[in-house]
Amino acid sequence: MANALDHLGNRTRIEWLSQLNTEYVPSKNHRRTSIIGTIGPKTNSVEKINMLRTAGLNVVRMNFSHGSYEYHQSVIDNARKAAEAQPGRPLAIALDTKGPEIRTGNTVDDADLPISEGAEINVTTDEKYSTASDDKNMFVDYKNITKVIEKGRTIYVDDGVLSFEVLEVKDDQTLRCRCMNNGKISSRKGVNLPKTDVDLPALSEKDQSDLKFGVKNKVDMVFASFIRSGNDITHIRECLGPDGKEIQIIAKIENQQGVNNFDEILKETDGIMVARGDLGIEIPPAQVFVAQKMMISKCNMVGKPVICATQMLESMTVNPRPTRAEVSDVGNAVLDGADCVMLSGETAKGSYPKEAVTIMHETCLLSEVAIPYISHFNELRSVATRPVPTTESCAMAAVSCSLEQNASAIIVLTTSGATARLVAKYRPICPILMVTRNATASRYSHLYRGVYPFFFDEPKPDFNKTPWQEDVDRRLKWGLMSAIKLGLLKRGDTVICIQGWRGGMGHTNTLRIVPAEPDLGLAQDA
């Protein structure tokens, strides 16, 4: 049901979907969608991380909104020890920044003070209320709030638990507001300003310090919170500096500004995260569904990875089984085109972290069967900008060839992972085996749908003494034999090979069709 010949027999989306079998079980665990899991107190050990890897985890996430540097260092150390203790697919490490934020001040003695619907209150930046907020004057730490907000706008506090309507801008420090529901004024709660363009810096001092910590520890990717423009990405790259040039920047879209400026952000960033938590507060919840589909589609069209995150299996924080709606949410994210899906509290503090990853794995695996790969490939090929660059032309041709040949894999020799990313863009049915000498690229390639990274830990030869093609064939043979050993291939399978004509990045221009044999089918008959 799930090979290229089956798909070629049902070329349209509706034909393919009409043939789905609810009892079908994939013959191999070739899950294409990567799983990101947040490591917290419940899972911060070598044994627990490897437990999650066995269940399907690909990327370890550290949430820098919480925890000390000592704690995050322990996560990094445990993740690396886990990768050494249990060989297998490389394990990537992601740093999720806290990002610029607005918070309320403290109440006296940090008391929770009730406020009633209809009550009027001053929202103020006057420092005298920073530790003395009450039901008459509530401090917020965003000094420019009176300059950017307008009468009639809404202020949300504590993820929308408390909301206020702006009645007037009284002066440069004070807004007169009306409470829109019963609630409590509490200390240090987050503040959202939907439909208001804020001018906070892209990186707080804490973020800059956190990024330096990430560079020092050689993390593989940064999930950058509250990105509002392309310039925010440029600023982050500058902060990462030359030592962090290989760190992938994933822009988290969490407010209306980010949605409005999505095209310029996409142009600058390495990838996107649809961060639906804050986004669902900043824009009406019903619009998040539309924003998700728009952002994922645009990422698919340009071949940049996209992550779908927040509350995917939220109920599994406390329950051993997810709701049907949650499973459908994961499945629909895969069908939309997400390269990765993410777990937050489910693995960080939940009672069932292994079960959550297992359910995520099983849901992704079956959801991928429902994708009509032929019509999807034709759509992506039709919207590619012409003339298509050489490397992308090779990637496109390799996927087309894999469909016509019913190939069992596409094997890519790459330095930076860019060629593997472009092959993943065109969504082949078969696995993409990425062979690279770049250890960092072997880890961050988990961002790309369907890529199985293989780190070729041998030094590059002197090409003045060793012919280029000899080294190419050695890497291809090693990659094929490694895949056979892992059960991804069996001997004699047809494999599409992509290589360059010389070393370095940007030289990919050659396709080969070979059998999965130790000699690549090159041995001469006697």
PDB file of C-alpha atoms in Angstrom, residues 168-420:
ATOM      1  CA  GLU A 168      -8.209  55.720  27.570  1.00  0.00           C
ATOM      2  CA  VAL A 169      -4.533  56.599  27.546  1.00  0.00           C
ATOM      3  CA  LYS A 170      -4.407  58.937  30.554  1.00  0.00           C
ATOM      4  CA  ASP A 171      -0.727  59.977  30.320  1.00  0.00           C
ATOM      5  CA  ASP A 172       2.653  58.577  29.316  1.00  0.00           C
ATOM      6  CA  GLN A 173       2.605  56.180  32.286  1.00  0.00           C
ATOM      7  CA  THR A 174      -1.051  55.236  32.720  1.00  0.00           C
ATOM      8  CA  LEU A 175      -3.857  53.431  30.899  1.00  0.00           C
ATOM      9  CA  ARG A 176      -7.400  53.466  32.257  1.00  0.00           C
ATOM     10  CA  CYS A 177      -8.894  49.998  31.725  1.00  0.00           C
ATOM     11  CA  ARG A 178     -12.028  47.994  32.446  1.00  0.00           C
ATOM     12  CA  CYS A 179     -11.813  44.409  33.685  1.00  0.00           C
ATOM     13  CA  MET A 180     -13.682  42.088  31.303  1.00  0.00           C
ATOM     14  CA  ASN A 181     -14.055  39.078  33.611  1.00  0.00           C
ATOM     15  CA  ASN A 182     -13.785  38.036  37.234  1.00  0.00           C
ATOM     16  CA  GLY A 183     -10.281  37.089  38.268  1.00  0.00           C
ATOM     17  CA  LYS A 184      -7.289  37.860  40.451  1.00  0.00           C
ATOM     18  CA  ILE A 185      -4.416  40.349  40.293  1.00  0.00           C
ATOM     19  CA  SER A 186      -1.285  38.268  40.986  1.00  0.00           C
ATOM     20  CA  SER A 187       2.481  38.766  40.942  1.00  0.00           C
ATOM     21  CA  ARG A 188       4.717  38.480  37.853  1.00  0.00           C
ATOM     22  CA  LYS A 189       2.134  37.254  35.358  1.00  0.00           C
ATOM     23  CA  GLY A 190       2.723  37.377  31.619  1.00  0.00           C
ATOM     24  CA  VAL A 191       1.018  40.094  29.568  1.00  0.00           C
ATOM     25  CA  ASN A 192      -0.125  39.882  25.929  1.00  0.00           C
ATOM     26  CA  LEU A 193      -1.202  42.809  23.749  1.00  0.00           C
ATOM     27  CA  PRO A 194      -3.162  41.354  20.808  1.00  0.00           C
ATOM     28  CA  LYS A 195      -3.313  43.490  17.649  1.00  0.00           C
ATOM     29  CA  THR A 196      -0.735  45.871  19.134  1.00  0.00           C
ATOM     30  CA  ASP A 197       2.735  46.117  17.557  1.00  0.00           C
ATOM     31  CA  VAL A 198       5.257  46.160  20.397  1.00  0.00           C
ATOM     32  CA  ASP A 199       8.785  47.553  20.033  1.00  0.00           C
ATOM     33  CA  LEU A 200      10.635  45.339  22.494  1.00  0.00           C
ATOM     34  CA  PRO A 201      14.187  44.318  21.450  1.00  0.00           C
ATOM     35  CA  ALA A 202      14.479  40.931  19.730  1.00  0.00           C
ATOM     36  CA  LEU A 203      16.871  39.712  22.423  1.00  0.00           C
ATOM     37  CA  SER A 204      16.788  40.569  26.100  1.00  0.00           C
ATOM     38  CA  GLU A 205      20.024  40.604  28.102  1.00  0.00           C
ATOM     39  CA  LYS A 206      19.093  37.166  29.406  1.00  0.00           C
ATOM     40  CA  ASP A 207      18.592  35.870  25.844  1.00  0.00           C
ATOM     41  CA  GLN A 208      22.006  37.126  24.794  1.00  0.00           C
ATOM     42  CA  SER A 209      23.613  35.427  27.779  1.00  0.00           C
ATOM     43  CA  ASP A 210      21.669  32.230  27.034  1.00  0.00           C
ATOM     44  CA  LEU A 211      22.810  32.223  23.392  1.00  0.00           C
ATOM     45  CA  LYS A 212      26.448  32.566  24.489  1.00  0.00           C
ATOM     46  CA  PHE A 213      25.881  29.596  26.787  1.00  0.00           C
ATOM     47  CA  GLY A 214      24.497  27.671  23.800  1.00  0.00           C
ATOM     48  CA  VAL A 215      27.458  28.550  21.578  1.00  0.00           C
ATOM     49  CA  LYS A 216      29.907  27.497  24.302  1.00  0.00           C
ATOM     50  CA  ASN A 217      28.109  24.148  24.609  1.00  0.00           C
ATOM     51  CA  LYS A 218      27.756  23.686  20.840  1.00  0.00           C
ATOM     52  CA  VAL A 219      23.975  23.234  20.745  1.00  0.00           C
ATOM     53  CA  ASP A 220      22.621  22.290  17.329  1.00  0.00           C
ATOM     54  CA  MET A 221      19.677  24.666  17.037  1.00  0.00           C
ATOM     55  CA  VAL A 222      18.044  27.672  18.669  1.00  0.00           C
ATOM     56  CA  PHE A 223      14.284  28.097  18.925  1.00  0.00           C
ATOM     57  CA  ALA A 224      14.016  31.887  18.959  1.00  0.00           C
ATOM     58  CA  SER A 225      10.912  33.145  20.796  1.00  0.00           C
ATOM     59  CA  PHE A 226       8.606  35.987  19.710  1.00  0.00           C
ATOM     60  CA  ILE A 227      10.250  36.712  16.352  1.00  0.00           C
ATOM     61  CA  ARG A 228       8.530  39.712  14.783  1.00  0.00           C
ATOM     62  CA  SER A 229      10.678  40.602  11.743  1.00  0.00           C
ATOM     63  CA  GLY A 230      13.518  39.426   9.541  1.00  0.00           C
ATOM     64  CA  ASN A 231      15.851  41.815  11.362  1.00  0.00           C
ATOM     65  CA  ASP A 232      15.287  39.825  14.559  1.00  0.00           C
ATOM     66  CA  ILE A 233      16.929  36.803  12.883  1.00  0.00           C
ATOM     67  CA  THR A 234      19.843  38.935  11.683  1.00  0.00           C
ATOM     68  CA  HIS A 235      20.364  40.180  15.239  1.00  0.00           C
ATOM     69  CA  ILE A 236      20.402  36.606  16.572  1.00  0.00           C
ATOM     70  CA  ARG A 237      22.971  35.530  13.959  1.00  0.00           C
ATOM     71  CA  GLU A 238      25.192  38.413  15.008  1.00  0.00           C
ATOM     72  CA  CYS A 239      24.860  37.356  18.641  1.00  0.00           C
ATOM     73  CA  LEU A 240      25.763  33.741  17.800  1.00  0.00           C
ATOM     74  CA  GLY A 241      28.891  34.976  16.019  1.00  0.00           C
ATOM     75  CA  PRO A 242      31.373  32.907  13.993  1.00  0.00           C
ATOM     76  CA  ASP A 243      31.599  30.186  16.665  1.00  0.00           C
ATOM     77  CA  GLY A 244      27.846  29.609  16.334  1.00  0.00           C
ATOM     78  CA  LYS A 245      27.586  29.857  12.546  1.00  0.00           C
ATOM     79  CA  GLU A 246      26.382  26.246  12.181  1.00  0.00           C
ATOM     80  CA  ILE A 247      23.629  26.606  14.793  1.00  0.00           C
ATOM     81  CA  GLN A 248      20.252  26.488  13.044  1.00  0.00           C
ATOM     82  CA  ILE A 249      17.888  29.343  13.939  1.00  0.00           C
ATOM     83  CA  ILE A 250      14.219  28.366  14.143  1.00  0.00           C
ATOM     84  CA  ALA A 251      11.902  31.387  14.335  1.00  0.00           C
ATOM     85  CA  LYS A 252       8.943  30.923  16.681  1.00  0.00           C
ATOM     86  CA  ILE A 253       5.894  32.751  15.339  1.00  0.00           C
ATOM     87  CA  GLU A 254       3.850  33.747  18.378  1.00  0.00           C
ATOM     88  CA  ASN A 255       2.013  36.993  17.585  1.00  0.00           C
ATOM     89  CA  GLN A 256       0.253  38.999  14.876  1.00  0.00           C
ATOM     90  CA  GLN A 257       3.443  40.885  13.967  1.00  0.00           C
ATOM     91  CA  GLY A 258       5.185  37.595  13.242  1.00  0.00           C
ATOM     92  CA  VAL A 259       2.280  36.445  11.071  1.00  0.00           C
ATOM     93  CA  ASN A 260       2.146  39.778   9.219  1.00  0.00           C
ATOM     94  CA  ASN A 261       5.907  39.730   8.553  1.00  0.00           C
ATOM     95  CA  PHE A 262       6.105  36.000   7.892  1.00  0.00           C
ATOM     96  CA  ASP A 263       7.568  36.226   4.387  1.00  0.00           C
ATOM     97  CA  GLU A 264      10.549  38.352   5.439  1.00  0.00           C
ATOM     98  CA  ILE A 265      11.142  36.148   8.495  1.00  0.00           C
ATOM     99  CA  LEU A 266      11.044  33.001   6.340  1.00  0.00           C
ATOM    100  CA  LYS A 267      13.609  34.498   3.982  1.00  0.00           C
ATOM    101  CA  GLU A 268      16.120  35.053   6.809  1.00  0.00           C
ATOM    102  CA  THR A 269      15.565  32.072   9.094  1.00  0.00           C
ATOM    103  CA  ASP A 270      16.679  28.438   8.834  1.00  0.00           C
ATOM    104  CA  GLY A 271      13.232  27.192   9.848  1.00  0.00           C
ATOM    105  CA  ILE A 272       9.924  28.037  11.508  1.00  0.00           C
ATOM    106  CA  MET A 273       8.057  26.902  14.599  1.00  0.00           C
ATOM    107  CA  VAL A 274       4.295  27.375  14.665  1.00  0.00           C
ATOM    108  CA  ALA A 275       4.143  28.170  18.405  1.00  0.00           C
ATOM    109  CA  ARG A 276       0.427  27.953  18.988  1.00  0.00           C
ATOM    110  CA  GLY A 277       0.382  28.777  22.711  1.00  0.00           C
ATOM    111  CA  ASP A 278       1.007  32.508  22.712  1.00  0.00           C
ATOM    112  CA  LEU A 279      -0.232  32.739  19.120  1.00  0.00           C
ATOM    113  CA  GLY A 280      -3.660  31.537  20.311  1.00  0.00           C
ATOM    114  CA  ILE A 281      -3.756  34.441  22.766  1.00  0.00           C
ATOM    115  CA  GLU A 282      -2.406  37.095  20.406  1.00  0.00           C
ATOM    116  CA  ILE A 283      -4.859  36.216  17.622  1.00  0.00           C
ATOM    117  CA  PRO A 284      -8.357  34.663  17.884  1.00  0.00           C
ATOM    118  CA  PRO A 285      -8.057  30.886  18.435  1.00  0.00           C
ATOM    119  CA  ALA A 286     -10.036  30.076  15.281  1.00  0.00           C
ATOM    120  CA  GLN A 287      -7.451  31.970  13.217  1.00  0.00           C
ATOM    121  CA  VAL A 288      -4.573  29.845  14.553  1.00  0.00           C
ATOM    122  CA  PHE A 289      -5.817  26.979  12.362  1.00  0.00           C
ATOM    123  CA  VAL A 290      -5.538  29.198   9.261  1.00  0.00           C
ATOM    124  CA  ALA A 291      -2.148  30.601  10.318  1.00  0.00           C
ATOM    125  CA  GLN A 292      -0.784  27.087  10.852  1.00  0.00           C
ATOM    126  CA  LYS A 293      -1.768  25.934   7.372  1.00  0.00           C
ATOM    127  CA  MET A 294      -0.456  29.120   5.739  1.00  0.00           C
ATOM    128  CA  MET A 295       2.929  28.985   7.484  1.00  0.00           C
ATOM    129  CA  ILE A 296       3.484  25.261   6.935  1.00  0.00           C
ATOM    130  CA  SER A 297       2.606  25.556   3.234  1.00  0.00           C
ATOM    131  CA  LYS A 298       4.969  28.486   2.691  1.00  0.00           C
ATOM    132  CA  CYS A 299       7.782  26.576   4.418  1.00  0.00           C
ATOM    133  CA  ASN A 300       7.090  23.528   2.226  1.00  0.00           C
ATOM    134  CA  MET A 301       7.200  25.670  -0.910  1.00  0.00           C
ATOM    135  CA  VAL A 302      10.687  27.031  -0.165  1.00  0.00           C
ATOM    136  CA  GLY A 303      12.013  23.815   1.385  1.00  0.00           C
ATOM    137  CA  LYS A 304      12.637  25.094   4.907  1.00  0.00           C
ATOM    138  CA  PRO A 305      11.770  22.949   7.935  1.00  0.00           C
ATOM    139  CA  VAL A 306       8.702  23.725  10.028  1.00  0.00           C
ATOM    140  CA  ILE A 307       7.812  22.523  13.534  1.00  0.00           C
ATOM    141  CA  CYS A 308       4.293  22.317  14.945  1.00  0.00           C
ATOM    142  CA  ALA A 309       4.217  22.828  18.709  1.00  0.00           C
ATOM    143  CA  THR A 310       2.152  23.419  21.855  1.00  0.00           C
ATOM    144  CA  GLN A 311      -0.472  21.257  23.548  1.00  0.00           C
ATOM    145  CA  MET A 312      -0.182  18.467  20.990  1.00  0.00           C
ATOM    146  CA  LEU A 313      -0.714  15.715  23.576  1.00  0.00           C
ATOM    147  CA  GLU A 314      -1.319  17.991  26.563  1.00  0.00           C
ATOM    148  CA  SER A 315      -3.674  15.636  28.394  1.00  0.00           C
ATOM    149  CA  MET A 316      -0.889  13.022  28.552  1.00  0.00           C
ATOM    150  CA  THR A 317       0.833  15.192  31.143  1.00  0.00           C
ATOM    151  CA  VAL A 318      -1.517  13.508  33.623  1.00  0.00           C
ATOM    152  CA  ASN A 319      -3.253  10.740  31.622  1.00  0.00           C
ATOM    153  CA  PRO A 320      -1.773   7.598  30.024  1.00  0.00           C
ATOM    154  CA  ARG A 321      -3.916   8.031  26.907  1.00  0.00           C
ATOM    155  CA  PRO A 322      -4.478  11.119  24.759  1.00  0.00           C
ATOM    156  CA  THR A 323      -7.815  12.519  23.665  1.00  0.00           C
ATOM    157  CA  ARG A 324      -8.994  11.727  20.156  1.00  0.00           C
ATOM    158  CA  ALA A 325      -8.794  15.431  19.322  1.00  0.00           C
ATOM    159  CA  GLU A 326      -5.108  15.501  20.293  1.00  0.00           C
ATOM    160  CA  VAL A 327      -4.276  12.511  18.107  1.00  0.00           C
ATOM    161  CA  SER A 328      -6.111  14.182  15.215  1.00  0.00           C
ATOM    162  CA  ASP A 329      -4.154  17.389  15.865  1.00  0.00           C
ATOM    163  CA  VAL A 330      -0.843  15.526  15.524  1.00  0.00           C
ATOM    164  CA  GLY A 331      -2.059  13.683  12.436  1.00  0.00           C
ATOM    165  CA  ASN A 332      -3.309  16.848  10.764  1.00  0.00           C
ATOM    166  CA  ALA A 333      -0.007  18.631  11.465  1.00  0.00           C
ATOM    167  CA  VAL A 334       1.745  15.806   9.596  1.00  0.00           C
ATOM    168  CA  LEU A 335      -0.767  16.015   6.732  1.00  0.00           C
ATOM    169  CA  ASP A 336      -0.335  19.807   6.628  1.00  0.00           C
ATOM    170  CA  GLY A 337       3.373  19.225   5.976  1.00  0.00           C
ATOM    171  CA  ALA A 338       5.135  19.694   9.336  1.00  0.00           C
ATOM    172  CA  ASP A 339       8.680  18.305   9.385  1.00  0.00           C
ATOM    173  CA  CYS A 340       8.687  17.949  13.189  1.00  0.00           C
ATOM    174  CA  VAL A 341       6.199  17.804  16.033  1.00  0.00           C
ATOM    175  CA  MET A 342       6.999  18.821  19.597  1.00  0.00           C
ATOM    176  CA  LEU A 343       6.177  17.732  23.136  1.00  0.00           C
ATOM    177  CA  SER A 344       6.505  20.207  26.024  1.00  0.00           C
ATOM    178  CA  GLY A 345       5.098  19.468  29.469  1.00  0.00           C
ATOM    179  CA  GLU A 346       4.248  15.937  28.367  1.00  0.00           C
ATOM    180  CA  THR A 347       7.927  14.917  28.586  1.00  0.00           C
ATOM    181  CA  ALA A 348       9.259  17.671  30.876  1.00  0.00           C
ATOM    182  CA  LYS A 349       6.984  17.208  33.872  1.00  0.00           C
ATOM    183  CA  GLY A 350       4.393  14.663  32.831  1.00  0.00           C
ATOM    184  CA  SER A 351       3.690  11.301  34.435  1.00  0.00           C
ATOM    185  CA  TYR A 352       3.790   9.422  31.113  1.00  0.00           C
ATOM    186  CA  PRO A 353       6.729  10.740  29.023  1.00  0.00           C
ATOM    187  CA  LYS A 354       7.551   7.422  27.323  1.00  0.00           C
ATOM    188  CA  GLU A 355       3.899   6.816  26.470  1.00  0.00           C
ATOM    189  CA  ALA A 356       3.595  10.345  25.028  1.00  0.00           C
ATOM    190  CA  VAL A 357       6.567   9.829  22.686  1.00  0.00           C
ATOM    191  CA  THR A 358       5.268   6.385  21.715  1.00  0.00           C
ATOM    192  CA  ILE A 359       1.821   7.742  20.836  1.00  0.00           C
ATOM    193  CA  MET A 360       3.452  10.599  18.899  1.00  0.00           C
ATOM    194  CA  HIS A 361       5.576   8.088  16.958  1.00  0.00           C
ATOM    195  CA  GLU A 362       2.653   5.806  16.128  1.00  0.00           C
ATOM    196  CA  THR A 363       0.407   8.703  15.102  1.00  0.00           C
ATOM    197  CA  CYS A 364       3.050  10.225  12.815  1.00  0.00           C
ATOM    198  CA  LEU A 365       3.846   6.859  11.247  1.00  0.00           C
ATOM    199  CA  LEU A 366       0.237   6.185  10.287  1.00  0.00           C
ATOM    200  CA  SER A 367      -0.481   9.791   9.311  1.00  0.00           C
ATOM    201  CA  GLU A 368       2.356   9.675   6.797  1.00  0.00           C
ATOM    202  CA  VAL A 369       0.590   6.784   5.052  1.00  0.00           C
ATOM    203  CA  ALA A 370      -2.359   9.108   4.346  1.00  0.00           C
ATOM    204  CA  ILE A 371      -0.209  11.596   2.387  1.00  0.00           C
ATOM    205  CA  PRO A 372      -0.854  11.392  -1.404  1.00  0.00           C
ATOM    206  CA  TYR A 373       2.830  11.607  -2.351  1.00  0.00           C
ATOM    207  CA  ILE A 374       2.424  11.727  -6.133  1.00  0.00           C
ATOM    208  CA  SER A 375       0.051  14.689  -6.235  1.00  0.00           C
ATOM    209  CA  HIS A 376       2.067  16.372  -3.453  1.00  0.00           C
ATOM    210  CA  PHE A 377       5.302  16.000  -5.439  1.00  0.00           C
ATOM    211  CA  ASN A 378       3.681  17.335  -8.610  1.00  0.00           C
ATOM    212  CA  GLU A 379       2.303  20.366  -6.745  1.00  0.00           C
ATOM    213  CA  LEU A 380       5.677  21.189  -5.160  1.00  0.00           C
ATOM    214  CA  ARG A 381       7.458  20.788  -8.490  1.00  0.00           C
ATOM    215  CA  SER A 382       4.934  23.012 -10.264  1.00  0.00           C
ATOM    216  CA  VAL A 383       5.416  25.918  -7.825  1.00  0.00           C
ATOM    217  CA  ALA A 384       9.248  25.810  -7.833  1.00  0.00           C
ATOM    218  CA  THR A 385      10.778  29.097  -8.999  1.00  0.00           C
ATOM    219  CA  ARG A 386      12.389  28.785 -12.432  1.00  0.00           C
ATOM    220  CA  PRO A 387      15.185  28.487 -13.320  1.00  0.00           C
ATOM    221  CA  VAL A 388      15.716  25.924 -10.573  1.00  0.00           C
ATOM    222  CA  PRO A 389      19.277  25.917  -9.108  1.00  0.00           C
ATOM    223  CA  THR A 390      21.414  22.890 -10.019  1.00  0.00           C
ATOM    224  CA  THR A 391      21.411  21.284  -6.564  1.00  0.00           C
ATOM    225  CA  GLU A 392      17.632  21.575  -6.287  1.00  0.00           C
ATOM    226  CA  SER A 393      17.199  20.234  -9.845  1.00  0.00           C
ATOM    227  CA  CYS A 394      19.185  17.154  -8.796  1.00  0.00           C
ATOM    228  CA  ALA A 395      17.064  16.778  -5.667  1.00  0.00           C
ATOM    229  CA  MET A 396      13.860  17.083  -7.686  1.00  0.00           C
ATOM    230  CA  ALA A 397      15.103  14.593 -10.294  1.00  0.00           C
ATOM    231  CA  ALA A 398      16.189  12.131  -7.587  1.00  0.00           C
ATOM    232  CA  VAL A 399      12.703  12.109  -6.049  1.00  0.00           C
ATOM    233  CA  SER A 400      11.085  11.702  -9.466  1.00  0.00           C
ATOM    234  CA  CYS A 401      13.486   8.873 -10.249  1.00  0.00           C
ATOM    235  CA  SER A 402      12.766   7.185  -6.902  1.00  0.00           C
ATOM    236  CA  LEU A 403       9.049   7.163  -7.755  1.00  0.00           C
ATOM    237  CA  GLU A 404       9.512   5.755 -11.254  1.00  0.00           C
ATOM    238  CA  GLN A 405      12.058   3.153 -10.100  1.00  0.00           C
ATOM    239  CA  ASN A 406      10.167   2.274  -6.886  1.00  0.00           C
ATOM    240  CA  ALA A 407      13.492   2.834  -5.152  1.00  0.00           C
ATOM    241  CA  SER A 408      13.994   1.774  -1.552  1.00  0.00           C
ATOM    242  CA  ALA A 409      16.084   4.808  -0.616  1.00  0.00           C
ATOM    243  CA  ILE A 410      17.776   7.980  -1.805  1.00  0.00           C
ATOM    244  CA  ILE A 411      21.327   8.310  -0.479  1.00  0.00           C
ATOM    245  CA  VAL A 412      22.828  11.802  -0.314  1.00  0.00           C
ATOM    246  CA  LEU A 413      26.484  12.722   0.193  1.00  0.00           C
ATOM    247  CA  THR A 414      26.506  16.178   1.742  1.00  0.00           C
ATOM    248  CA  THR A 415      28.629  18.531   3.823  1.00  0.00           C
ATOM    249  CA  SER A 416      26.090  21.000   5.203  1.00  0.00           C
ATOM    250  CA  GLY A 417      22.910  18.934   4.770  1.00  0.00           C
ATOM    251  CA  ALA A 418      21.525  21.399   2.208  1.00  0.00           C
ATOM    252  CA  THR A 419      21.101  18.740  -0.489  1.00  0.00           C
ATOM    253  CA  ALA A 420      19.286  16.421   1.936  1.00  0.00           C
TER     254      ALA A 420
END
